[in-house]
């Protein structure tokens, strides 16, 4: 039931050993215009990268994923991303990496961004900044897709309006692009939800990132756009939003400057799986309509 359907969260344990295919999942799906897209929530530090390395190939095989997108702006010790880590994550099977307010934390990324179009930063940063917030590609099943990265302004750096930037970026996407995905990197629920409603019927999915805490409001809007306020975090949940809890608690107690380290323990990979209608149904903008959005939580056994 579009607009009201809520799946239960799936906890995935004991997947096939890394790199080993599960034969039953390779049944031929036919030549239908449909997509299965996996989005991996904010990857935090080496624990986040490790669980992606250990689990991504298996979930892609088991769920017959056509396209993998991930937010990578916290992959370098929790703050930013480096060229080496971007290439490492892309080689793991991630097709596109999105960013956010930490995209600029590593100075070496500034020269790298213009040379790797699959690494995005929010499109609504001022004109002239390195890189791009929009990527166009072709998925494994041959369908064309677009990924748009935006950043909110409430309680964050007051950059350009993400709503009007969404309008202008969507105008650049060719009409033959079947699947349009938006990563809305923002602090507040209201700004993310407003963006979801604003883009309903114009894109296939709007997912929220940045807070590192998964929300339970995944659903499909009336015009066929899948939505969730925050996908959650890929990394150690034994701390505070990925960082060592002792340092965070001390900061709250004394208010003094502190150096935060990536936490350890309870490493999880929080994702969402978005599926479109098997019959290739389109929304008012001519993009594929989402049929479902499902939360996945993969753990290290």
C-alpha positions as a printed Julia matrix, in Angstrom:
301×3 Matrix{Float64}:
  0.0     0.0     0.0
  1.86    3.04   -1.27
  2.18    5.79    1.34
  1.53    3.59    4.37
  3.57    0.39    3.96
  6.15   -0.21    6.72
  8.48   -3.22    6.55
 10.11   -4.64    9.65
 13.85   -4.33   10.08
 15.9    -7.27    8.81
 18.87   -8.45   10.83
 21.32  -10.3     8.59
 23.75  -12.71   10.21
 25.8   -15.63    8.93
 25.89  -14.72    5.27
 27.86  -16.9     2.87
 31.65  -16.56    3.23
 32.96  -13.47    1.48
 33.14  -13.93   -2.27
 31.11  -17.15   -2.37
 27.91  -16.86   -4.39
 24.66  -18.41   -3.23
 23.33  -20.21   -6.31
 19.65  -19.8    -5.56
 19.79  -16.04   -5.86
 20.85  -16.04   -9.48
 17.47  -16.98  -10.93
 16.92  -14.93  -14.06
 14.75  -11.89  -13.31
 13.82  -11.28  -16.89
 14.28   -8.15  -18.93
 12.0    -5.99  -16.8
 12.78   -2.37  -16.1
 13.27   -2.68  -12.36
 16.05   -1.77   -9.94
 17.33   -3.08   -6.62
 19.5    -0.42   -5.02
 21.44   -0.71   -1.77
 22.43    2.41    0.14
 25.01    2.02    2.92
 24.76    4.51    5.79
 27.67    6.73    6.85
 30.86    4.62    6.91
 32.85    5.48   10.05
 36.56    4.75   10.34
 38.36    1.45    9.85
 35.63   -0.64   11.58
 33.09    0.69    9.09
 35.36   -0.02    6.14
 36.08   -3.52    7.45
 32.44   -4.59    7.71
 31.82   -3.27    4.2
 34.76   -5.33    3.01
 33.47   -8.4     4.83
 29.76   -8.21    4.04
 29.0    -6.14    0.96
 29.77   -8.73   -1.72
 27.56  -11.29   -0.01
 24.5    -9.07    0.39
 24.87   -7.89   -3.22
 24.85  -11.52   -4.38
 22.02  -12.68   -2.13
 19.71   -9.75   -2.88
 20.71   -9.36   -6.55
 21.64   -5.71   -6.1
 21.94   -3.64   -9.28
 23.52   -0.53   -7.75
 25.41    0.23   -4.51
 25.68    3.76   -3.08
 27.3     4.7     0.24
 28.04    7.79    2.27
 31.8     7.92    2.83
 32.49   11.3     4.45
 33.48    9.77    7.82
 35.6     6.9     6.53
 38.98    8.48    7.46
 39.16    8.06   11.25
 35.64    9.48   11.51
 36.37   12.78    9.76
 36.57   13.13    5.99
 37.8    10.81    3.27
 41.16   10.47    1.53
 41.89    9.53   -2.09
 43.27    6.18   -0.97
 40.17    5.34    1.05
 37.84    6.47   -1.73
 39.55    4.11   -4.16
 39.51    1.32   -1.58
 35.75    1.66   -1.05
 35.01    1.85   -4.76
 36.99   -1.35   -5.32
 34.84   -3.09   -2.69
 31.84   -2.81   -5.0
 30.43    0.6    -4.11
 29.41    2.35   -7.32
 29.0     5.91   -5.98
 30.18    7.61   -2.77
 28.28   10.58   -1.34
 29.53   13.18    1.13
 28.46   15.92    3.49
 29.78   18.52    5.9
 32.98   16.48    6.46
 33.76   16.15    2.75
 36.47   18.81    3.03
 38.17   17.64    6.24
 41.15   16.07    4.45
 42.99   18.65    2.37
 44.32   16.05   -0.08
 40.77   15.37   -1.26
 40.48   18.82   -2.84
 42.73   17.94   -5.79
 41.29   14.43   -6.07
 37.59   15.33   -6.31
 37.67   16.71   -9.87
 39.31   13.49  -11.11
 36.88   10.98   -9.54
 33.28   11.77  -10.51
 31.97    8.81   -8.48
 32.96   10.64   -5.28
 30.36   13.34   -4.64
 30.13   16.28   -2.3
 26.91   18.22   -1.62
 25.8    20.0    -4.79
 24.65   23.11   -2.94
 28.1    24.19   -1.82
 29.03   27.45   -3.6
 29.91   27.37   -7.28
 33.61   26.9    -7.93
 34.22   24.36   -5.19
 36.03   21.2    -6.33
 34.0    18.22   -7.46
 30.32   17.76   -8.16
 27.13   16.82   -6.37
 25.6    14.9    -9.28
 26.7    11.67  -10.93
 25.16    9.88  -13.93
 25.92    6.22  -14.55
 24.68    2.87  -15.8
 23.75    0.12  -13.35
 24.68   -3.55  -13.62
 21.32   -4.32  -15.24
 21.9    -1.73  -17.97
 19.5     0.94  -16.67
 20.73    4.51  -16.38
 20.72    6.19  -12.98
 21.56    9.49  -11.29
 22.79   10.18   -7.75
 22.32   13.66   -6.27
 24.0    14.74   -3.03
 22.52   17.66   -1.04
 23.21   19.18    2.38
 20.76   20.84    4.76
 21.17   24.27    6.3
 19.37   24.02    9.67
 22.01   23.85   12.46
 24.66   23.42    9.76
 26.84   25.62    7.57
 24.49   28.11    5.83
 25.35   27.19    2.24
 23.11   27.5    -0.82
 19.44   26.49   -0.69
 19.24   22.7    -1.17
 15.63   22.85   -2.43
 16.35   25.22   -5.3
 19.61   23.43   -6.0
 17.65   20.18   -6.29
 15.45   21.87   -8.92
 18.4    23.02  -11.0
 20.31   19.72  -10.72
 17.28   17.63  -11.67
 16.92   19.71  -14.83
 20.38   18.49  -15.91
 19.38   14.81  -15.81
 18.51   13.36  -19.26
 15.03   11.97  -19.77
 16.33    8.42  -20.38
 17.67    8.13  -16.81
 15.41    5.6   -15.12
 16.42    5.83  -11.43
 17.16    9.05   -9.51
 18.53    8.81   -5.97
 19.02   11.69   -3.5
 21.22   11.66   -0.37
 19.96   14.51    1.86
 22.73   15.07    4.41
 21.1    17.14    7.14
 20.72   17.59   10.88
 16.98   17.99   11.39
 14.15   15.58   10.7
 11.94   18.4     9.46
 14.32   19.55    6.72
 14.85   16.01    5.46
 11.15   15.2     5.52
 10.33   18.44    3.74
 12.8    17.49    1.0
 11.15   14.09    0.69
  7.74   15.64    0.12
  9.22   18.3    -2.17
 10.74   15.67   -4.45
  7.92   13.11   -4.3
  7.07   12.08   -7.84
 10.26   13.64   -9.22
 12.87   11.15   -7.99
 12.83    7.47   -7.02
 14.33    7.8    -3.54
 15.31   10.4    -0.93
 17.35    9.09    2.01
 18.71   11.03    4.95
 22.23   10.81    6.35
 24.39   12.61    8.94
 22.92   11.83   12.39
 24.28    8.24   12.44
 21.11    6.98   14.17
 18.73    4.92   12.04
 15.11    6.02   12.02
 12.06    3.76   11.69
 10.04    5.9     9.27
 10.89    4.22    5.96
  7.98    4.37    3.54
  6.97    5.19   -0.01
  5.35    8.57   -0.64
  2.07    8.73   -2.64
  3.8     9.59   -5.94
  6.3     6.72   -5.71
  9.34    8.19   -3.95
 10.95    5.99   -1.28
 12.0     7.84    1.87
 13.76    7.43    5.22
 14.89   10.24    7.54
 18.22    8.6     8.42
 19.75    5.34    7.27
 22.06    5.13   10.28
 25.74    4.37   10.55
 28.14    1.73    9.28
 30.73    1.29   11.99
 31.09    0.75   15.75
 27.9     1.22   17.75
 29.72    0.7    21.04
 30.4     4.42   21.34
 28.52    7.67   20.64
 27.61    8.01   16.93
 30.8     6.14   16.05
 33.26    7.84   18.37
 34.77    6.61   21.65
 32.18    7.17   24.37
 34.64    8.18   27.1
 35.94   11.15   25.16
 32.43   12.25   24.22
 31.17   11.98   27.81
 34.17   13.95   29.08
 33.44   16.68   26.55
 29.88   16.98   27.81
 31.05   17.08   31.42
 33.88   19.61   31.19
 33.29   21.47   27.94
 37.01   21.42   27.13
 38.45   20.77   23.67
 38.99   17.06   23.07
 40.4    14.76   20.43
 37.84   12.16   19.45
 38.82    8.64   18.43
 36.76    6.07   16.53
 34.98    3.7    18.89
 35.13   -0.1    18.93
 32.61   -2.86   19.51
 29.18   -3.75   18.12
 30.17   -3.06   14.52
 27.11   -2.84   12.26
 26.4    -2.01    8.63
 23.13   -0.08    8.46
 21.62    0.05    4.98
 18.39    0.41    3.07
 17.31   -1.66    0.1
 15.09    0.15   -2.4
 13.15   -1.81   -4.99
 11.14   -0.41   -7.88
  7.99   -1.78   -9.49
  8.68   -4.87  -11.6
  6.5    -3.54  -14.41
  8.7    -0.47  -14.81
  5.98    1.96  -13.65
  7.1     5.6   -13.83
  6.35    8.66  -11.72
  5.23   12.03  -13.01
  8.82   12.93  -13.94
  9.29    9.74  -15.94
 11.5     7.98  -13.37
 10.96    4.52  -11.92
  8.53    4.39   -9.0
  9.7     2.8    -5.76
  7.75   -0.25   -4.65
  9.43   -0.66   -1.26
 12.21    0.48    1.05
 13.59   -1.95    3.63
 16.05   -1.39    6.46
 18.9    -3.89    6.73
 21.31   -4.25    9.64
 24.32   -6.47    9.07
 26.46   -7.49   12.0
 29.85   -9.11   12.39
 29.31  -12.56   13.89
